Amino acid sequence: SVFAGPNHLVIFHMNDTHAHVWGTEDGGGFARAATLINQAREEVAKEGGAVLFLHAGDVNTGIPESDQLDAVPDFLALHYMGLDAMVLGNHEFDKPFEVLEKQYEVAQFPFLGANFVDEKHGGPIFEPYIIKDYGDFSVGIIGLVTEQTKVLEPIYLGENTIVDAEETLKKYLPIVQEKADVVIVLGHLGYYADGRRPYLPVEFTTSDELAENISGVDIIIDGHTHTLLETPVVINNVIVAQAGDNAENIGRIDLWIDDGRIVDWRGEVIPLTSDIPEDPFIKMFTDAFYQLGSEALNEVVEETKVYLDGEHARSDETNLSNLITDSMIWKTGADVALMNGGGIRASIEAGDITYRDILTVLPFGNTLYILELTGKDIMDVLNYAAKIPDGQGAKLHVAGLTAEIKGGKATNVKINGEPIDLNRTYKVVTNNYMASGGDGYTMLAGKPGYDTYFRDADALREYIAHLGTIEDYTSQERLIELDQ
Ligand code: ATP
Ligand code: ZN
């Protein structure tokens, strides 16, 4: 290098942006992030350094205008922002695999996932790692996907699966160390050092445990838990960073590298405050996409006089959870409806209800799935649900059925007012997510049934239109918890 002293590498990282490509007047958004990245590119160019921009997964799902357009605005913006690579987040599997392939074509940057493999042959589906060669030094980036995806988003994995992240890293690490001076794990794994581990029937690798157990990795850039680490945490000499969510912040790590070794570093998370100007090009074309996504969503479906509560759907039965499960029965004529509280993603304020509001509550594009279950099968579902602690996405909501929950068991179960018959077959409606074993409802996977291919959000929209103005929707308890 013509420049004296160590080389400067600036790493920018975002994670869990969840369709939040557009900022608001209060800040956030990709156009503000682009401004900071471009500024840094100009600065380091003068001193002979480089900028690396990474996304730690979950680009998809969260804002209806983007969801309607399969997150094409997000991937295109990241492309023009010069993203070097992303790792696949679990929400990249919210839609069929063809959608991910389309996103890959739009993005034209690597979708890393060393442990996202073909079930039969074990080979990676996308790139396991990349090497960035900056002349004076090189950086290797290995992508690791959370094993939780197998439980959280099982529907569209198909013939592909997620294998053990730590074991996979052990396999690739020597190869990458051979080729690169600095080794980065780009993980959508989750940081659980603060103790909040979800209750899930799958073994999974976390970023903090990975740092603890593995040597040879310099930095773990993480996502999935939406954790805002204002400065990176150092665990076992590994720098672990995560930058919140929803494009409200961008992480920045500055490295100084001499003779292939990191000799100094500093890290921070920069809030994308409103005083940061929006990059005009990114803003211009993403705004045009917003218009496009927006038109269909503004249609007013009905009016509600009351607040429809989605906020507490992981701990309580609410008027909105009852409305949703009732819409499922209304649409399909099933005896019983089953819905996971974690699938209810927002509340609806009193006032006009637009299609946008409904898609914000039910953003996954899930379809209604009919299952033939015996009374005994239904008891298995209820007894699993009875053991789920409050606050988990797996919290069960029902219609057509009442039961008492005590000591982790369901008793006094009635279907349409009649005591459950263990040998009878009932028609049960759920979403395709739960039907394929999502949220640990593995007892449902493989049961006889069929997909109606009818969107849950559309069933809710039609049901609300059918009800007319919602004066009140009293939440009448169906799964009555006797423990409290
Ligand atoms: P992350 O971005 O970290 O994955 P998240 O918001 O999805 O964030 P949680 O808030 O823990 O993570 O939500 C996970 C819960 O979301 C699951 O337990 C499940 O209840 C629900 N969920 C996830 N994907 C789907 C889906 N496709 N359909 C229905 N519910 C889903
Ligand atoms: Zn995630």
Short mmCIF file of C-alpha atoms and ligand atoms in Angstrom, two decimals:
data_model
loop_
_atom_site.label_atom_id
_atom_site.label_comp_id
_atom_site.label_asym_id
_atom_site.label_seq_id
_atom_site.Cartn_x
_atom_site.Cartn_y
_atom_site.Cartn_z
CA SER A 1 0.00 0.00 0.00
CA VAL A 2 1.10 3.57 -0.65
CA PHE A 3 -0.36 4.49 2.73
CA ALA A 4 1.70 4.06 5.85
CA GLY A 5 0.40 2.30 8.95
CA PRO A 6 -2.35 -0.26 9.42
CA ASN A 7 -5.24 -0.69 6.98
CA HIS A 8 -8.64 0.59 7.93
CA LEU A 9 -11.77 -1.53 7.34
CA VAL A 10 -15.19 -0.11 8.17
CA ILE A 11 -17.92 -2.73 8.56
CA PHE A 12 -21.54 -1.61 8.47
CA HIS A 13 -24.19 -4.08 9.54
CA MET A 14 -27.97 -4.22 9.78
CA ASN A 15 -30.26 -7.07 10.81
CA ASP A 16 -33.96 -7.86 11.10
CA THR A 17 -34.96 -4.92 8.92
CA HIS A 18 -38.29 -6.72 8.32
CA ALA A 19 -39.50 -4.76 5.29
CA HIS A 20 -38.71 -1.40 6.89
CA VAL A 21 -37.02 -0.05 3.78
CA TRP A 22 -38.84 3.28 4.18
CA GLY A 23 -37.94 5.66 6.96
CA THR A 24 -40.32 8.16 8.49
CA GLU A 25 -39.86 11.81 9.39
CA ASP A 26 -38.70 10.54 12.78
CA GLY A 27 -35.80 8.71 11.18
CA GLY A 28 -34.86 5.19 10.14
CA GLY A 29 -34.91 3.59 6.71
CA PHE A 30 -32.46 2.42 4.07
CA ALA A 31 -31.98 5.85 2.41
CA ARG A 32 -30.47 7.25 5.65
CA ALA A 33 -28.27 4.18 6.08
CA ALA A 34 -27.09 4.66 2.48
CA THR A 35 -25.95 8.20 3.28
CA LEU A 36 -23.74 7.03 6.15
CA ILE A 37 -22.28 4.18 4.13
CA ASN A 38 -21.48 6.44 1.18
CA GLN A 39 -19.87 9.03 3.45
CA ALA A 40 -17.65 6.37 4.96
CA ARG A 41 -16.74 5.10 1.48
CA GLU A 42 -15.51 8.56 0.53
CA GLU A 43 -13.58 8.96 3.76
CA VAL A 44 -11.79 5.63 3.72
CA ALA A 45 -11.00 5.96 0.02
CA LYS A 46 -8.84 8.96 0.95
CA GLU A 47 -6.87 6.99 3.53
CA GLY A 48 -6.73 3.77 1.54
CA GLY A 49 -9.22 1.70 3.52
CA ALA A 50 -12.32 -0.22 2.61
CA VAL A 51 -16.00 -0.48 3.55
CA LEU A 52 -17.83 -3.77 4.01
CA PHE A 53 -21.63 -3.75 4.30
CA LEU A 54 -23.43 -6.83 5.69
CA HIS A 55 -27.01 -7.80 6.52
CA ALA A 56 -27.58 -10.42 9.23
CA GLY A 57 -30.93 -11.64 7.94
CA ASP A 58 -34.70 -11.18 8.09
CA VAL A 59 -35.10 -8.69 5.27
CA ASN A 60 -38.60 -10.06 4.74
CA THR A 61 -41.98 -9.55 6.41
CA GLY A 62 -43.30 -6.64 8.40
CA ILE A 63 -44.59 -3.77 6.27
CA PRO A 64 -47.56 -4.53 4.01
CA GLU A 65 -46.36 -2.38 1.07
CA SER A 66 -43.17 -4.40 0.96
CA ASP A 67 -44.84 -7.73 1.74
CA GLN A 68 -47.24 -7.20 -1.17
CA LEU A 69 -44.25 -6.75 -3.48
CA ASP A 70 -42.32 -9.74 -2.05
CA ALA A 71 -39.71 -7.37 -0.53
CA VAL A 72 -38.39 -6.51 -3.98
CA PRO A 73 -37.98 -2.84 -2.90
CA ASP A 74 -35.83 -3.94 0.04
CA PHE A 75 -33.58 -6.25 -1.97
CA LEU A 76 -33.18 -3.74 -4.78
CA ALA A 77 -32.30 -0.97 -2.32
CA LEU A 78 -29.69 -3.19 -0.64
CA HIS A 79 -28.31 -3.97 -4.09
CA TYR A 80 -27.87 -0.28 -4.92
CA MET A 81 -26.47 0.38 -1.43
CA GLY A 82 -23.69 -2.02 -2.37
CA LEU A 83 -24.46 -4.74 0.16
CA ASP A 84 -21.60 -7.25 0.11
CA ALA A 85 -23.56 -10.19 1.53
CA MET A 86 -26.46 -11.23 3.71
CA VAL A 87 -27.16 -14.36 5.70
CA LEU A 88 -30.57 -15.99 5.33
CA GLY A 89 -32.88 -15.22 8.24
CA ASN A 90 -35.76 -17.49 9.20
CA HIS A 91 -38.22 -14.99 7.71
CA GLU A 92 -36.58 -15.45 4.31
CA PHE A 93 -38.62 -18.69 4.37
CA ASP A 94 -42.01 -17.03 4.96
CA LYS A 95 -42.87 -17.40 1.29
CA PRO A 96 -42.34 -20.19 -1.25
CA PHE A 97 -38.76 -20.88 -2.31
CA GLU A 98 -39.46 -19.42 -5.78
CA VAL A 99 -39.91 -16.04 -4.09
CA LEU A 100 -36.49 -16.34 -2.46
CA GLU A 101 -34.98 -17.24 -5.84
CA LYS A 102 -36.60 -14.16 -7.37
CA GLN A 103 -35.21 -12.03 -4.53
CA TYR A 104 -31.77 -13.51 -5.18
CA GLU A 105 -31.98 -12.42 -8.81
CA VAL A 106 -32.97 -8.90 -7.82
CA ALA A 107 -30.36 -8.65 -5.07
CA GLN A 108 -27.33 -9.98 -6.96
CA PHE A 109 -25.39 -10.27 -3.70
CA PRO A 110 -24.63 -13.56 -1.91
CA PHE A 111 -27.32 -15.09 0.34
CA LEU A 112 -24.96 -16.87 2.71
CA GLY A 113 -26.03 -20.02 4.55
CA ALA A 114 -23.36 -22.67 5.13
CA ASN A 115 -25.80 -24.83 7.10
CA PHE A 116 -28.77 -24.36 4.75
CA VAL A 117 -28.39 -27.58 2.80
CA ASP A 118 -30.03 -30.13 0.59
CA GLU A 119 -31.49 -32.77 2.92
CA LYS A 120 -30.36 -35.68 0.74
CA HIS A 121 -26.90 -34.64 -0.37
CA GLY A 122 -25.94 -32.22 2.40
CA GLY A 123 -24.63 -29.61 -0.04
CA PRO A 124 -25.30 -25.91 0.57
CA ILE A 125 -28.12 -24.33 -1.44
CA PHE A 126 -26.54 -20.87 -1.65
CA GLU A 127 -22.96 -19.77 -0.92
CA PRO A 128 -21.55 -21.06 2.39
CA TYR A 129 -18.95 -18.27 2.60
CA ILE A 130 -17.22 -15.54 0.60
CA ILE A 131 -13.71 -14.10 0.65
CA LYS A 132 -13.25 -10.35 0.15
CA ASP A 133 -9.75 -9.57 -1.01
CA TYR A 134 -8.75 -5.96 -0.34
CA GLY A 135 -5.19 -6.30 -1.60
CA ASP A 136 -3.32 -5.69 1.65
CA PHE A 137 -5.60 -7.96 3.62
CA SER A 138 -8.55 -10.28 3.11
CA VAL A 139 -11.75 -11.01 4.98
CA GLY A 140 -13.67 -14.29 5.04
CA ILE A 141 -17.39 -14.23 5.81
CA ILE A 142 -19.25 -17.42 6.74
CA GLY A 143 -23.06 -17.39 6.91
CA LEU A 144 -24.95 -19.40 9.55
CA VAL A 145 -28.74 -19.70 9.68
CA THR A 146 -30.63 -20.39 12.92
CA GLU A 147 -31.71 -24.01 13.35
CA GLN A 148 -34.90 -22.52 14.85
CA THR A 149 -36.06 -22.03 11.25
CA LYS A 150 -37.00 -25.72 11.17
CA VAL A 151 -39.63 -25.04 13.83
CA LEU A 152 -40.46 -21.40 13.14
CA GLU A 153 -40.74 -21.50 9.34
CA PRO A 154 -40.99 -25.17 8.33
CA ILE A 155 -43.46 -24.79 5.47
CA TYR A 156 -41.25 -23.80 2.58
CA LEU A 157 -38.03 -25.58 3.50
CA GLY A 158 -39.16 -28.47 1.30
CA GLU A 159 -36.27 -30.80 0.49
CA ASN A 160 -33.87 -28.38 2.14
CA THR A 161 -32.99 -28.19 5.81
CA ILE A 162 -30.89 -26.34 8.35
CA VAL A 163 -28.16 -28.42 9.99
CA ASP A 164 -26.16 -27.73 13.16
CA ALA A 165 -24.58 -24.28 12.86
CA GLU A 166 -21.66 -24.92 15.19
CA GLU A 167 -20.71 -28.22 13.51
CA THR A 168 -20.98 -26.55 10.12
CA LEU A 169 -18.71 -23.74 11.25
CA LYS A 170 -16.11 -26.25 12.41
CA LYS A 171 -16.13 -27.70 8.90
CA TYR A 172 -15.69 -24.40 7.06
CA LEU A 173 -13.49 -22.50 9.49
CA PRO A 174 -10.14 -24.10 8.49
CA ILE A 175 -10.93 -23.52 4.80
CA VAL A 176 -11.73 -19.87 5.36
CA GLN A 177 -8.82 -19.29 7.78
CA GLU A 178 -6.52 -20.58 5.06
CA LYS A 179 -7.78 -17.95 2.62
CA ALA A 180 -8.48 -14.93 4.80
CA ASP A 181 -6.77 -12.80 7.46
CA VAL A 182 -9.93 -11.75 9.28
CA VAL A 183 -12.81 -14.23 9.85
CA ILE A 184 -16.36 -12.99 10.29
CA VAL A 185 -19.37 -15.15 11.07
CA LEU A 186 -22.48 -13.52 9.66
CA GLY A 187 -25.13 -15.22 11.74
CA HIS A 188 -28.87 -15.12 12.01
CA LEU A 189 -28.55 -17.01 15.27
CA GLY A 190 -29.65 -14.80 18.14
CA TYR A 191 -27.95 -13.39 21.21
CA TYR A 192 -29.27 -15.01 24.39
CA ALA A 193 -26.61 -14.08 26.94
CA ASP A 194 -29.29 -12.05 28.73
CA GLY A 195 -31.07 -15.33 29.40
CA ARG A 196 -34.23 -15.12 27.29
CA ARG A 197 -34.18 -18.44 25.47
CA PRO A 198 -37.39 -19.36 23.69
CA TYR A 199 -39.17 -22.61 24.42
CA LEU A 200 -38.79 -24.54 21.18
CA PRO A 201 -38.58 -28.26 20.42
CA VAL A 202 -35.28 -27.90 18.53
CA GLU A 203 -31.62 -27.63 19.50
CA PHE A 204 -30.17 -24.34 18.32
CA THR A 205 -26.86 -22.51 18.26
CA THR A 206 -26.72 -19.00 19.72
CA SER A 207 -24.16 -16.32 18.89
CA ASP A 208 -22.95 -15.99 22.49
CA GLU A 209 -22.43 -19.76 22.87
CA LEU A 210 -20.70 -19.91 19.51
CA ALA A 211 -18.25 -17.21 20.62
CA GLU A 212 -17.68 -19.12 23.84
CA ASN A 213 -17.05 -22.48 22.15
CA ILE A 214 -15.11 -21.66 18.99
CA SER A 215 -11.69 -20.15 18.45
CA GLY A 216 -10.49 -18.69 15.18
CA VAL A 217 -13.43 -16.38 14.56
CA ASP A 218 -12.71 -12.65 14.97
CA ILE A 219 -16.20 -11.20 14.73
CA ILE A 220 -19.76 -12.49 14.90
CA ILE A 221 -22.26 -10.17 13.27
CA ASP A 222 -25.60 -11.42 14.44
CA GLY A 223 -29.36 -10.99 14.05
CA HIS A 224 -32.61 -12.74 14.98
CA THR A 225 -33.13 -11.57 18.58
CA HIS A 226 -33.43 -7.93 17.47
CA THR A 227 -30.90 -7.13 20.19
CA LEU A 228 -29.45 -3.63 20.28
CA LEU A 229 -25.88 -3.97 21.53
CA GLU A 230 -24.86 -0.32 21.73
CA THR A 231 -21.25 -1.42 21.63
CA PRO A 232 -20.23 -4.94 20.67
CA VAL A 233 -19.79 -7.50 23.43
CA VAL A 234 -16.47 -9.33 23.62
CA ILE A 235 -16.83 -13.00 24.49
CA ASN A 236 -13.75 -15.22 24.54
CA ASN A 237 -11.91 -12.60 22.42
CA VAL A 238 -14.67 -12.64 19.79
CA ILE A 239 -16.40 -9.35 18.96
CA VAL A 240 -20.17 -9.99 18.94
CA ALA A 241 -22.40 -7.30 17.39
CA GLN A 242 -26.11 -6.90 16.69
CA ALA A 243 -27.89 -3.67 15.74
CA GLY A 244 -31.54 -3.77 16.86
CA ASP A 245 -34.20 -4.02 14.18
CA ASN A 246 -36.51 -2.36 11.66
CA ALA A 247 -33.77 -0.21 10.10
CA GLU A 248 -33.81 2.12 13.07
CA ASN A 249 -30.04 1.83 13.49
CA ILE A 250 -26.95 0.73 11.66
CA GLY A 251 -24.00 -0.98 13.31
CA ARG A 252 -20.47 0.21 12.56
CA ILE A 253 -17.24 -1.59 13.42
CA ASP A 254 -13.90 0.00 12.54
CA LEU A 255 -10.95 -2.37 12.27
CA TRP A 256 -7.29 -1.53 11.88
CA ILE A 257 -5.40 -4.40 10.34
CA ASP A 258 -1.64 -4.75 10.19
CA ASP A 259 0.18 -7.77 8.81
CA GLY A 260 -3.07 -9.66 8.56
CA ARG A 261 -3.97 -9.10 12.21
CA ILE A 262 -6.51 -6.83 13.88
CA VAL A 263 -4.38 -4.38 15.88
CA ASP A 264 -7.16 -2.07 16.99
CA TRP A 265 -10.93 -1.80 16.71
CA ARG A 266 -13.94 0.11 17.87
CA GLY A 267 -17.65 -0.53 17.48
CA GLU A 268 -20.92 1.29 17.90
CA VAL A 269 -24.55 1.30 16.81
CA ILE A 270 -25.59 4.52 15.12
CA PRO A 271 -29.26 5.54 15.39
CA LEU A 272 -30.64 6.60 11.99
CA THR A 273 -31.93 9.91 13.31
CA SER A 274 -34.05 12.32 11.29
CA ASP A 275 -31.16 14.77 10.82
CA ILE A 276 -29.33 12.26 8.61
CA PRO A 277 -30.26 13.17 5.03
CA GLU A 278 -31.87 10.46 2.93
CA ASP A 279 -29.87 9.35 -0.08
CA PRO A 280 -31.87 10.87 -2.96
CA PHE A 281 -31.54 7.94 -5.34
CA ILE A 282 -32.52 5.26 -2.82
CA LYS A 283 -35.39 7.43 -1.60
CA MET A 284 -36.66 8.19 -5.11
CA PHE A 285 -37.07 4.63 -6.30
CA THR A 286 -38.20 3.13 -3.00
CA ASP A 287 -40.89 5.83 -2.73
CA ALA A 288 -42.12 4.85 -6.17
CA PHE A 289 -42.39 1.25 -4.96
CA TYR A 290 -44.28 2.43 -1.89
CA GLN A 291 -46.93 4.04 -4.09
CA LEU A 292 -47.26 0.81 -5.99
CA GLY A 293 -47.66 -1.34 -2.88
CA SER A 294 -49.86 1.18 -1.22
CA GLU A 295 -52.73 1.54 -3.64
CA ALA A 296 -54.39 -1.79 -2.97
CA LEU A 297 -53.94 -1.50 0.77
CA ASN A 298 -55.78 1.73 1.49
CA GLU A 299 -59.22 0.33 0.81
CA VAL A 300 -61.43 0.65 3.93
CA VAL A 301 -63.00 -2.68 4.82
CA GLU A 302 -65.13 -1.66 7.81
CA GLU A 303 -65.09 0.32 11.00
CA THR A 304 -64.47 -0.78 14.57
CA LYS A 305 -65.67 1.17 17.59
CA VAL A 306 -63.31 -0.73 19.88
CA TYR A 307 -59.59 -1.41 20.06
CA LEU A 308 -58.87 -4.89 18.78
CA ASP A 309 -56.05 -6.24 20.91
CA GLY A 310 -53.24 -8.20 19.25
CA GLU A 311 -50.60 -6.96 21.64
CA HIS A 312 -51.46 -9.46 24.39
CA ALA A 313 -52.08 -12.46 22.14
CA ARG A 314 -49.03 -14.33 23.49
CA SER A 315 -50.39 -14.32 27.02
CA ASP A 316 -54.17 -13.78 26.91
CA GLU A 317 -57.19 -14.59 24.86
CA THR A 318 -58.23 -11.25 23.31
CA ASN A 319 -61.11 -9.85 21.27
CA LEU A 320 -58.86 -9.93 18.18
CA SER A 321 -57.74 -13.53 18.73
CA ASN A 322 -61.40 -14.52 19.06
CA LEU A 323 -62.30 -12.55 15.93
CA ILE A 324 -59.53 -14.28 13.95
CA THR A 325 -60.38 -17.83 15.06
CA ASP A 326 -64.08 -17.12 14.47
CA SER A 327 -63.28 -15.94 10.93
CA MET A 328 -61.50 -19.24 10.29
CA ILE A 329 -64.58 -21.23 11.26
CA TRP A 330 -66.91 -18.87 9.40
CA LYS A 331 -64.87 -19.24 6.20
CA THR A 332 -64.46 -23.03 6.29
CA GLY A 333 -67.34 -24.44 8.34
CA ALA A 334 -64.87 -26.33 10.54
CA ASP A 335 -65.79 -27.55 14.05
CA VAL A 336 -62.68 -26.16 15.68
CA ALA A 337 -60.14 -23.44 14.84
CA LEU A 338 -56.55 -23.41 16.14
CA MET A 339 -54.32 -20.34 15.87
CA ASN A 340 -50.91 -19.46 17.35
CA GLY A 341 -50.72 -16.18 19.26
CA GLY A 342 -47.33 -15.40 17.69
CA GLY A 343 -49.04 -15.27 14.31
CA ILE A 344 -51.05 -12.26 15.48
CA ARG A 345 -48.54 -9.48 14.85
CA ALA A 346 -50.40 -6.23 15.63
CA SER A 347 -53.52 -4.61 17.09
CA ILE A 348 -56.18 -2.56 15.29
CA GLU A 349 -57.05 0.86 16.70
CA ALA A 350 -60.68 1.98 16.93
CA GLY A 351 -61.69 3.66 13.65
CA ASP A 352 -61.54 2.63 9.99
CA ILE A 353 -60.11 -0.80 9.29
CA THR A 354 -58.16 -0.97 6.04
CA TYR A 355 -56.83 -4.03 4.26
CA ARG A 356 -53.42 -2.72 5.30
CA ASP A 357 -54.42 -2.99 8.98
CA ILE A 358 -55.51 -6.57 8.45
CA LEU A 359 -52.29 -7.50 6.65
CA THR A 360 -50.29 -5.94 9.47
CA VAL A 361 -52.08 -8.22 11.94
CA LEU A 362 -51.61 -11.30 9.71
CA PRO A 363 -48.55 -10.52 7.55
CA PHE A 364 -47.25 -14.02 6.76
CA GLY A 365 -49.48 -14.77 3.81
CA ASN A 366 -50.56 -17.93 5.61
CA THR A 367 -53.35 -20.05 4.23
CA LEU A 368 -56.17 -21.86 6.02
CA TYR A 369 -55.48 -25.54 6.34
CA ILE A 370 -58.12 -28.18 7.08
CA LEU A 371 -57.19 -31.21 9.18
CA GLU A 372 -59.16 -34.30 10.09
CA LEU A 373 -58.39 -34.82 13.77
CA THR A 374 -59.79 -37.31 16.23
CA GLY A 375 -60.86 -36.15 19.67
CA LYS A 376 -57.70 -37.81 20.95
CA ASP A 377 -55.56 -35.79 18.50
CA ILE A 378 -57.24 -32.61 19.70
CA MET A 379 -56.45 -33.57 23.31
CA ASP A 380 -52.78 -33.95 22.34
CA VAL A 381 -52.84 -30.44 20.91
CA LEU A 382 -54.51 -29.00 24.01
CA ASN A 383 -52.17 -30.79 26.41
CA TYR A 384 -49.15 -29.46 24.49
CA ALA A 385 -50.65 -25.95 24.51
CA ALA A 386 -51.40 -26.20 28.24
CA LYS A 387 -47.68 -26.44 28.99
CA ILE A 388 -46.62 -23.37 27.01
CA PRO A 389 -45.56 -20.51 29.26
CA ASP A 390 -47.09 -17.08 28.71
CA GLY A 391 -45.29 -14.88 26.23
CA GLN A 392 -44.47 -17.58 23.67
CA GLY A 393 -45.59 -17.41 20.04
CA ALA A 394 -46.97 -20.93 20.47
CA LYS A 395 -49.73 -19.65 22.83
CA LEU A 396 -52.92 -21.29 21.52
CA HIS A 397 -56.17 -19.56 20.52
CA VAL A 398 -59.27 -21.53 19.62
CA ALA A 399 -62.84 -21.26 18.39
CA GLY A 400 -65.59 -23.87 18.51
CA LEU A 401 -64.05 -25.36 21.62
CA THR A 402 -63.85 -24.63 25.33
CA ALA A 403 -61.61 -26.22 27.95
CA GLU A 404 -60.20 -25.68 31.40
CA ILE A 405 -56.42 -25.53 31.72
CA LYS A 406 -54.86 -26.60 34.98
CA GLY A 407 -51.46 -27.99 35.93
CA GLY A 408 -50.34 -28.23 32.31
CA LYS A 409 -53.39 -30.27 31.27
CA ALA A 410 -56.69 -29.61 29.51
CA THR A 411 -59.89 -30.85 31.11
CA ASN A 412 -63.64 -30.47 30.66
CA VAL A 413 -63.14 -30.09 26.90
CA LYS A 414 -66.26 -29.30 24.91
CA ILE A 415 -66.66 -28.94 21.17
CA ASN A 416 -69.65 -26.87 20.15
CA GLY A 417 -70.98 -27.30 23.67
CA GLU A 418 -70.76 -31.15 23.65
CA PRO A 419 -68.11 -33.09 25.62
CA ILE A 420 -65.29 -34.11 23.30
CA ASP A 421 -65.57 -37.63 21.82
CA LEU A 422 -62.07 -39.11 21.72
CA ASN A 423 -62.89 -41.48 18.88
CA ARG A 424 -64.86 -39.12 16.67
CA THR A 425 -63.22 -37.28 13.77
CA TYR A 426 -63.57 -33.52 13.77
CA LYS A 427 -62.95 -30.98 11.04
CA VAL A 428 -60.30 -28.60 12.31
CA VAL A 429 -59.04 -25.43 10.64
CA THR A 430 -55.63 -23.99 11.37
CA ASN A 431 -53.04 -22.04 9.41
CA ASN A 432 -50.56 -23.83 7.13
CA TYR A 433 -47.79 -22.80 9.54
CA MET A 434 -49.19 -24.81 12.44
CA ALA A 435 -50.44 -27.58 10.14
CA SER A 436 -46.87 -28.33 9.13
CA GLY A 437 -45.70 -28.43 12.72
CA GLY A 438 -44.83 -24.76 13.29
CA ASP A 439 -44.41 -23.50 16.87
CA GLY A 440 -43.85 -27.04 18.07
CA TYR A 441 -47.28 -28.35 17.03
CA THR A 442 -45.49 -31.33 15.50
CA MET A 443 -48.45 -33.58 16.32
CA LEU A 444 -50.33 -31.80 13.50
CA ALA A 445 -47.73 -32.45 10.79
CA GLY A 446 -48.69 -35.32 8.54
CA LYS A 447 -52.30 -35.55 9.77
CA PRO A 448 -54.84 -36.09 6.98
CA GLY A 449 -56.05 -32.82 5.54
CA TYR A 450 -55.60 -30.27 2.79
CA ASP A 451 -54.65 -26.67 2.16
CA THR A 452 -57.53 -24.40 1.13
CA TYR A 453 -54.96 -21.94 -0.30
CA PHE A 454 -57.19 -19.30 1.18
CA ARG A 455 -55.24 -16.53 2.93
CA ASP A 456 -55.94 -16.07 6.64
CA ALA A 457 -55.90 -12.28 6.14
CA ASP A 458 -58.53 -12.56 3.42
CA ALA A 459 -60.75 -14.70 5.63
CA LEU A 460 -60.50 -12.05 8.34
CA ARG A 461 -61.22 -9.27 5.85
CA GLU A 462 -64.31 -11.02 4.53
CA TYR A 463 -65.56 -11.89 8.00
CA ILE A 464 -65.22 -8.32 9.20
CA ALA A 465 -67.01 -7.04 6.09
CA HIS A 466 -69.74 -9.62 6.79
CA LEU A 467 -70.10 -8.53 10.44
CA GLY A 468 -70.40 -4.85 9.54
CA THR A 469 -69.33 -2.15 11.95
CA ILE A 470 -67.79 -3.78 14.99
CA GLU A 471 -69.61 -2.22 17.94
CA ASP A 472 -67.97 -4.59 20.37
CA TYR A 473 -66.32 -7.99 20.20
CA THR A 474 -66.40 -9.32 23.69
CA SER A 475 -63.73 -11.80 24.38
CA GLN A 476 -65.52 -14.73 25.88
CA GLU A 477 -62.96 -17.07 27.41
CA ARG A 478 -62.51 -20.35 25.63
CA LEU A 479 -59.36 -21.79 27.17
CA ILE A 480 -60.01 -20.98 30.80
CA GLU A 481 -56.84 -20.97 32.88
CA LEU A 482 -57.55 -22.18 36.39
CA ASP A 483 -53.99 -21.90 37.72
CA GLN A 484 -53.96 -18.17 38.45
P1 ATP B 1 -37.31 -12.79 14.43
O1 ATP B 1 -37.16 -11.69 13.51
O2 ATP B 1 -36.28 -12.73 15.48
O3 ATP B 1 -37.49 -14.12 13.83
P2 ATP B 1 -39.97 -12.72 15.26
O4 ATP B 1 -40.71 -11.48 15.57
O5 ATP B 1 -40.54 -13.61 14.24
O6 ATP B 1 -38.56 -12.29 15.11
P3 ATP B 1 -40.68 -13.70 17.65
O7 ATP B 1 -41.23 -12.37 18.00
O8 ATP B 1 -40.05 -14.55 18.70
O9 ATP B 1 -39.69 -13.58 16.52
O10 ATP B 1 -41.83 -14.52 16.91
C1 ATP B 1 -41.72 -15.86 16.64
C2 ATP B 1 -43.14 -16.35 16.58
O11 ATP B 1 -43.76 -15.79 15.42
C3 ATP B 1 -43.25 -17.83 16.40
O12 ATP B 1 -43.18 -18.48 17.64
C4 ATP B 1 -44.62 -17.94 15.78
O13 ATP B 1 -45.62 -17.89 16.79
C5 ATP B 1 -44.74 -16.69 14.96
N1 ATP B 1 -44.49 -16.95 13.55
C6 ATP B 1 -43.32 -16.88 12.91
N2 ATP B 1 -43.48 -17.19 11.61
C7 ATP B 1 -44.79 -17.45 11.43
C8 ATP B 1 -45.58 -17.82 10.33
N3 ATP B 1 -45.06 -17.99 9.12
N4 ATP B 1 -46.90 -17.99 10.53
C9 ATP B 1 -47.45 -17.83 11.75
N5 ATP B 1 -46.75 -17.49 12.83
C10 ATP B 1 -45.45 -17.30 12.68
ZN ZN B 2 -35.33 -14.09 12.89
#
